Coordinates of C-alpha atoms and ligand atoms in Angstrom, one line a residue:
M1 CA 27.1 2.7 -11.3
K2 CA 27.6 4.4 -8.0
K3 CA 28.4 8.1 -8.0
T4 CA 29.5 10.4 -5.2
I5 CA 27.0 13.3 -5.0
I6 CA 27.1 16.4 -2.8
K7 CA 23.8 16.6 -0.9
G8 CA 24.5 19.5 1.4
T9 CA 27.1 22.1 2.4
G10 CA 27.6 24.3 5.5
K11 CA 30.1 26.7 6.9
A12 CA 30.9 28.1 10.3
I13 CA 32.7 31.4 10.8
P14 CA 33.7 32.6 14.3
S15 CA 32.4 35.8 15.6
Q16 CA 35.6 37.9 16.1
L17 CA 36.3 40.0 13.0
V18 CA 40.0 40.9 12.8
T19 CA 40.7 43.6 10.1
N20 CA 44.2 44.4 8.8
E21 CA 43.9 47.6 10.8
D22 CA 43.3 45.6 14.0
L23 CA 46.6 43.8 13.3
T24 CA 48.5 47.0 13.1
E25 CA 47.7 47.5 16.8
I26 CA 49.5 44.3 17.9
M27 CA 52.4 44.1 15.3
D28 CA 54.4 46.2 12.9
T29 CA 52.4 45.8 9.7
T30 CA 50.1 47.8 7.5
D31 CA 46.8 47.2 5.7
E32 CA 48.6 48.2 2.4
W33 CA 51.4 45.5 2.9
I34 CA 48.9 42.8 3.6
Q35 CA 46.5 43.6 0.8
K36 CA 49.2 44.1 -1.8
R37 CA 51.0 40.9 -1.0
T38 CA 48.0 38.7 -0.2
G39 CA 44.7 40.3 -1.1
I40 CA 43.5 39.7 2.4
K41 CA 41.4 42.5 4.0
Q42 CA 40.1 40.7 7.1
R43 CA 39.8 37.3 8.8
Y44 CA 37.7 35.9 11.6
W45 CA 39.3 34.5 14.8
I46 CA 37.6 32.7 17.6
P47 CA 36.8 35.2 20.4
K48 CA 39.8 35.7 22.8
G49 CA 39.8 33.4 25.8
E50 CA 37.0 31.1 24.5
E51 CA 37.7 27.4 24.3
I52 CA 36.5 26.6 20.8
G53 CA 38.3 23.8 18.9
A54 CA 38.3 22.7 15.3
S55 CA 35.6 20.1 16.2
D56 CA 33.3 22.9 17.6
L57 CA 33.5 24.9 14.4
G58 CA 33.2 21.6 12.5
L59 CA 30.0 20.7 14.4
E60 CA 28.3 24.0 13.4
A61 CA 29.2 23.6 9.8
S62 CA 28.2 19.9 9.8
L63 CA 24.7 20.6 11.3
K64 CA 24.0 23.2 8.5
A65 CA 25.2 20.8 5.8
M66 CA 23.2 17.9 7.3
K67 CA 20.1 20.1 7.5
E68 CA 20.4 20.8 3.8
A69 CA 21.0 17.1 3.0
K70 CA 18.1 16.2 5.3
W71 CA 20.3 13.9 7.3
E72 CA 20.1 13.0 10.9
P73 CA 23.3 12.2 12.7
K74 CA 22.3 8.5 12.7
D75 CA 22.3 8.5 8.8
I76 CA 26.1 9.2 8.7
D77 CA 28.1 6.0 8.2
F78 CA 31.5 7.6 8.0
I79 CA 33.1 10.9 9.1
I80 CA 36.2 12.4 7.5
F81 CA 37.7 15.4 9.3
A82 CA 40.5 17.4 7.7
T83 CA 42.5 19.8 9.9
L84 CA 46.0 20.9 10.7
S85 CA 44.8 22.4 14.0
P86 CA 43.2 19.5 15.8
D87 CA 41.5 20.3 19.1
I88 CA 44.1 18.2 20.9
F89 CA 47.3 16.3 20.0
F90 CA 45.2 13.1 19.9
P91 CA 42.6 11.6 19.5
G92 CA 41.6 13.2 16.2
S93 CA 39.0 15.8 15.8
G94 CA 36.8 13.4 13.8
C95 CA 36.3 11.3 17.0
L96 CA 35.5 14.5 19.0
L97 CA 33.0 15.6 16.3
Q98 CA 31.4 12.1 16.2
H99 CA 30.7 12.3 20.0
K100 CA 29.3 15.9 19.7
L101 CA 26.9 14.6 17.0
G102 CA 25.7 12.1 19.6
L103 CA 27.1 9.1 17.7
T104 CA 28.6 6.1 19.5
S105 CA 30.2 3.8 16.9
T106 CA 30.3 5.6 13.5
P107 CA 33.9 5.4 12.2
A108 CA 35.8 8.7 12.0
L109 CA 39.0 9.4 10.2
D110 CA 41.3 12.5 10.5
I111 CA 43.1 13.7 7.4
R112 CA 46.3 15.7 8.0
Q113 CA 47.0 17.2 4.6
Q114 CA 46.7 20.9 5.4
C115 CA 45.6 23.1 2.4
T116 CA 45.0 20.0 0.3
G117 CA 43.0 18.4 3.2
F118 CA 39.6 18.8 1.6
L119 CA 40.7 17.3 -1.6
Y120 CA 42.3 14.3 0.1
S121 CA 39.0 13.9 2.1
L122 CA 36.7 14.1 -0.9
A123 CA 38.9 11.7 -2.9
T124 CA 38.9 9.3 0.1
A125 CA 35.1 9.6 0.5
D126 CA 34.7 8.9 -3.2
S127 CA 36.7 5.7 -2.9
Y128 CA 34.8 4.6 0.2
I129 CA 31.5 5.2 -1.7
K130 CA 32.5 3.6 -4.9
S131 CA 33.9 0.5 -3.2
G132 CA 30.7 0.1 -1.2
L133 CA 32.3 0.7 2.2
A134 CA 30.1 3.6 3.0
K135 CA 27.1 5.4 1.6
K136 CA 26.6 8.6 3.4
I137 CA 29.8 10.4 4.4
L138 CA 30.2 13.7 6.3
I139 CA 33.3 15.6 5.2
V140 CA 34.6 18.4 7.4
G141 CA 37.4 20.9 6.9
A142 CA 38.0 23.0 10.0
E143 CA 40.7 25.1 11.5
V144 CA 41.4 27.1 14.6
H145 CA 44.7 28.8 13.6
S146 CA 44.4 31.9 15.8
T147 CA 45.4 30.1 19.1
G148 CA 48.6 28.9 17.5
L149 CA 50.0 32.0 15.8
D150 CA 52.8 34.3 17.0
K151 CA 50.9 37.6 17.2
T152 CA 54.0 39.7 17.6
T153 CA 56.0 41.4 14.8
K154 CA 58.2 38.3 14.8
G155 CA 55.4 36.2 13.4
R156 CA 53.8 38.8 11.1
D157 CA 54.7 37.1 7.8
I158 CA 52.5 34.1 8.8
T159 CA 50.0 35.5 11.3
V160 CA 48.4 38.0 8.9
L161 CA 47.6 35.2 6.5
F162 CA 45.5 32.9 8.6
G163 CA 41.8 32.8 9.6
D164 CA 39.6 30.4 11.6
G165 CA 36.6 28.6 10.1
A166 CA 35.0 25.4 9.0
G167 CA 33.2 24.0 6.0
A168 CA 31.3 20.7 5.8
V169 CA 30.0 18.7 2.9
C170 CA 27.6 15.7 3.0
V171 CA 28.3 13.3 0.2
E172 CA 26.1 10.3 -0.7
G173 CA 26.5 7.3 -3.0
V174 CA 23.8 7.3 -5.7
E175 CA 23.2 4.7 -8.4
T176 CA 23.0 6.4 -11.8
N177 CA 24.4 6.0 -15.3
E178 CA 24.7 9.8 -15.6
D179 CA 28.2 11.3 -15.7
I180 CA 27.8 13.3 -12.5
G181 CA 29.4 13.6 -9.1
V182 CA 33.1 13.2 -8.5
I183 CA 34.5 12.6 -12.0
T184 CA 38.3 12.5 -11.4
S185 CA 40.7 13.0 -8.5
V186 CA 44.4 13.6 -8.6
L187 CA 46.5 13.7 -5.4
H188 CA 50.2 14.4 -4.8
A189 CA 52.6 14.9 -2.0
D190 CA 56.4 15.6 -1.7
G191 CA 57.7 15.3 1.8
S192 CA 61.1 16.7 0.9
G193 CA 59.4 20.1 1.2
A194 CA 57.9 19.5 4.6
D195 CA 60.0 22.2 6.3
A196 CA 58.8 24.9 3.9
L197 CA 55.7 25.3 6.0
M198 CA 55.4 23.5 9.4
V199 CA 54.6 23.6 13.1
E200 CA 57.4 21.5 14.7
L201 CA 56.2 21.2 18.3
P202 CA 55.0 19.1 20.0
A203 CA 57.2 16.6 18.3
S204 CA 57.3 12.8 19.1
R205 CA 60.8 12.7 17.6
L206 CA 62.1 14.8 20.5
P207 CA 62.9 13.3 23.9
Q208 CA 60.5 15.6 25.8
R209 CA 58.1 16.3 22.9
L210 CA 57.4 19.9 24.1
P211 CA 60.8 21.1 25.5
L212 CA 60.2 24.3 27.5
D213 CA 63.5 25.8 26.6
M214 CA 62.7 25.5 22.9
L215 CA 59.4 27.3 23.5
K216 CA 61.2 30.2 25.2
N217 CA 64.0 30.5 22.7
D218 CA 62.8 29.4 19.3
A219 CA 59.0 29.5 19.4
R220 CA 59.0 26.3 17.4
H221 CA 55.4 25.6 18.4
F222 CA 54.4 28.5 16.1
P223 CA 54.3 27.9 12.3
S224 CA 57.4 28.6 10.3
M225 CA 57.3 29.2 6.6
N226 CA 59.6 29.8 3.7
G227 CA 57.0 32.1 2.1
Q228 CA 58.8 32.6 -1.2
K229 CA 59.4 28.8 -1.7
V230 CA 55.7 28.1 -1.0
F231 CA 54.7 30.8 -3.4
K232 CA 56.9 29.6 -6.2
M233 CA 55.9 26.0 -5.8
A234 CA 52.2 26.9 -5.7
V235 CA 52.3 28.9 -8.9
K236 CA 54.1 25.9 -10.5
K237 CA 52.1 23.0 -9.1
L238 CA 48.5 24.5 -9.4
P239 CA 48.7 24.8 -13.3
Q240 CA 50.5 21.4 -13.5
V241 CA 47.8 19.6 -11.5
T242 CA 45.0 21.4 -13.3
K243 CA 46.3 20.1 -16.6
E244 CA 46.8 16.6 -15.2
T245 CA 43.3 16.5 -13.7
L246 CA 41.6 17.8 -16.9
K247 CA 43.6 15.2 -19.0
K248 CA 42.6 12.4 -16.7
A249 CA 39.0 13.4 -17.0
G250 CA 39.3 13.8 -20.8
L251 CA 38.1 17.5 -20.4
T252 CA 39.5 20.9 -21.2
L253 CA 39.3 24.2 -19.3
D254 CA 36.3 25.1 -21.6
D255 CA 34.3 22.3 -20.0
I256 CA 34.8 23.8 -16.5
D257 CA 32.2 26.3 -15.3
M258 CA 34.0 27.4 -12.1
I259 CA 37.3 26.8 -10.5
F260 CA 37.7 26.7 -6.7
P261 CA 41.4 27.1 -5.9
H262 CA 42.5 26.8 -2.3
Q263 CA 42.5 30.3 -0.7
A264 CA 46.1 30.8 0.4
N265 CA 46.9 34.1 -1.3
L266 CA 45.0 36.1 -3.9
R267 CA 48.3 36.8 -5.7
I268 CA 49.0 33.1 -6.1
N269 CA 45.5 32.6 -7.5
E270 CA 45.9 35.6 -9.9
F271 CA 49.2 34.2 -11.2
Y272 CA 47.6 30.8 -11.6
R273 CA 44.7 32.4 -13.5
E274 CA 47.0 34.3 -15.8
I275 CA 49.3 31.3 -16.5
M276 CA 46.2 29.2 -17.3
K277 CA 44.4 32.0 -19.2
I278 CA 41.3 31.5 -17.1
D279 CA 38.4 33.9 -17.4
K280 CA 38.1 36.2 -14.3
N281 CA 34.5 35.1 -13.7
K282 CA 35.4 31.4 -13.8
I283 CA 37.4 31.5 -10.6
F284 CA 36.0 31.8 -7.1
N285 CA 38.0 33.8 -4.5
N286 CA 36.9 34.8 -1.0
I287 CA 40.2 35.1 0.8
Q288 CA 39.7 38.8 1.1
K289 CA 37.0 38.1 3.7
Y290 CA 38.4 35.0 5.5
G291 CA 42.2 34.8 5.0
N292 CA 43.6 31.3 4.6
T293 CA 41.4 28.8 6.4
T294 CA 43.4 25.9 5.1
A295 CA 41.3 22.7 5.1
A296 CA 38.2 24.8 5.4
S297 CA 38.8 27.1 2.5
I298 CA 37.4 25.1 -0.4
P299 CA 34.2 23.8 1.4
I300 CA 33.5 27.4 2.6
A301 CA 34.0 28.7 -0.9
L302 CA 31.8 26.0 -2.4
N303 CA 29.1 26.7 0.2
E304 CA 29.2 30.5 -0.7
A305 CA 29.1 29.9 -4.4
L306 CA 26.1 27.6 -4.1
K307 CA 24.3 30.1 -1.9
Q308 CA 25.0 32.8 -4.6
N309 CA 23.7 30.4 -7.3
L310 CA 27.0 30.7 -9.1
V311 CA 27.1 27.0 -9.5
G312 CA 24.9 24.0 -8.7
K313 CA 22.7 23.8 -11.9
K314 CA 22.5 20.3 -13.4
G315 CA 25.5 19.8 -15.5
D316 CA 27.7 22.5 -14.0
T317 CA 31.2 21.2 -13.8
V318 CA 33.7 22.5 -11.2
L319 CA 37.3 22.0 -10.5
F320 CA 38.7 22.0 -6.9
V321 CA 42.5 22.6 -6.9
A322 CA 44.9 23.1 -4.0
F323 CA 48.5 23.3 -3.0
G324 CA 49.9 23.5 0.5
A325 CA 52.0 22.3 3.4
G326 CA 53.4 18.7 3.1
L327 CA 54.0 19.6 0.5
T328 CA 50.7 18.4 -0.9
W329 CA 48.6 19.3 -4.0
G330 CA 45.8 17.9 -6.0
G331 CA 42.8 18.5 -8.2
I332 CA 39.2 17.1 -8.3
I333 CA 36.5 17.6 -11.0
Y334 CA 32.9 17.4 -9.8
R335 CA 29.7 17.7 -11.9
F336 CA 26.4 18.6 -10.5
Ligands
LIG401 N1 53.8 43.3 7.4 C1 54.8 44.1 7.0 N2 56.0 43.7 6.5 C2 56.1 42.3 6.5 C3 55.1 41.4 6.9 C4 53.9 42.0 7.4 N3 52.9 41.2 7.8 N4 55.6 40.2 6.8 C5 56.9 40.3 6.3 N5 57.2 41.6 6.1 C6 58.4 42.2 5.6 C7 59.6 41.2 5.7 O1 60.1 41.3 7.0 C8 60.5 41.8 4.7 O2 61.2 42.9 5.2 P1 62.7 43.2 4.8 O3 62.7 43.4 3.3 O4 63.0 44.4 5.6 O5 63.5 42.0 5.2 C9 59.6 42.2 3.6 O6 58.3 42.4 4.2 C10 59.4 41.3 2.4 O7 59.3 40.0 2.9 P2 59.1 38.7 2.0 O8 59.0 37.5 2.8 O9 60.2 38.8 0.9 O10 57.7 39.1 1.3 P3 57.0 38.4 0.1 O11 56.8 39.3 -1.0 O12 57.6 37.0 -0.2 O13 55.6 38.1 0.8 C11 54.3 36.3 1.7 C12 55.5 37.3 1.9 C13 54.2 35.4 3.0 C14 53.0 37.1 1.6 C15 54.5 35.5 0.4 O14 55.8 34.9 0.4 C16 53.5 34.4 0.3 O15 52.3 34.6 0.2 N6 53.9 33.2 0.2 C17 53.0 32.0 0.2 C18 52.5 31.8 1.5 C19 51.3 30.9 1.5 O16 50.5 30.9 0.7 N7 51.3 30.0 2.5 C20 50.2 29.1 2.7 C21 50.4 28.0 1.7 S1 49.0 27.0 1.7

């Protein structure tokens, strides 16, 4: 039977380190407030004034993942690109990345599922592989948030949370009877909560799409968030979907060696850990260094955990779990 196996991972982190202290120089905030509420100490943003899009960070992460997988660009037969911050309104960043890889006809798909983007991508890749539609798939989660944030005190509740970055994973269909690779995927969405975290403009539903008066008065091209609603939903949905994913796989938490929750807020992940009674060393967090990199957060975390040899031994079983804008949430169990 065909299994979806991870062959390589890579990450790209932009060069401009932005500490909490740096943010206090541009808005009314403190290192203490940010760390206490979110756990974040620093994040990386693309250098000011440089034109670097999600597909550029995605390219760097992809080349590293492909090197590890020993793939040439021509080996890729499908690209899945998850981002909420595409380089341009359209076409999708997957097409832009495909061109940057020197490819001319390889199909490319963009996934717009925000913090759950990597999970939707991996589940989609798994379906393409198991149905025989593709064999070698490049999955990328990449975000450039920093060019779209309100960096004044007005936007401080959101701006302090987000960092730029990219993670890439090469997955391949392998014939084996072993119980390895993607074991189970669970995906959910509830569009009734779309306005809890969104960027409204440009909006095709508006006559002018990007009305200049709205930009001046309401700044509706910046993200808006009901932080408390998102927080409460996250600490409810993450445990729920963890139980659902484990049940679907016929496993228990004891069978899981490491959990990779989306990196939205360390407090959310601590609540989740306490509710689920998860051992401290069974959960991987790196939000302290990178902030919330949305679709990139789980592939970056996986790359780091693999490099630190925390996971990756044959038989290691991991759970990816995420909740975010959409609202969307999901869980995936993967065995090395
Ligand atoms: N620095 C200093 N003060 C800030 C601040 C900042 N960066 N951002 C907000 N504040 C202020 C608020 O203005 C408010 O002041 P007031 O009491 O005078 O009105 C006070 O801090 C409390 O704000 P509140 O929004 O109630 O804080 P909170 O405890 O809910 O924490 C978040 C805010 C955003 C950290 C929290 O709601 C959160 O993490 N939510 C989930 C967000 C998330 O994960 N989003 C991504 C999902 S994938």
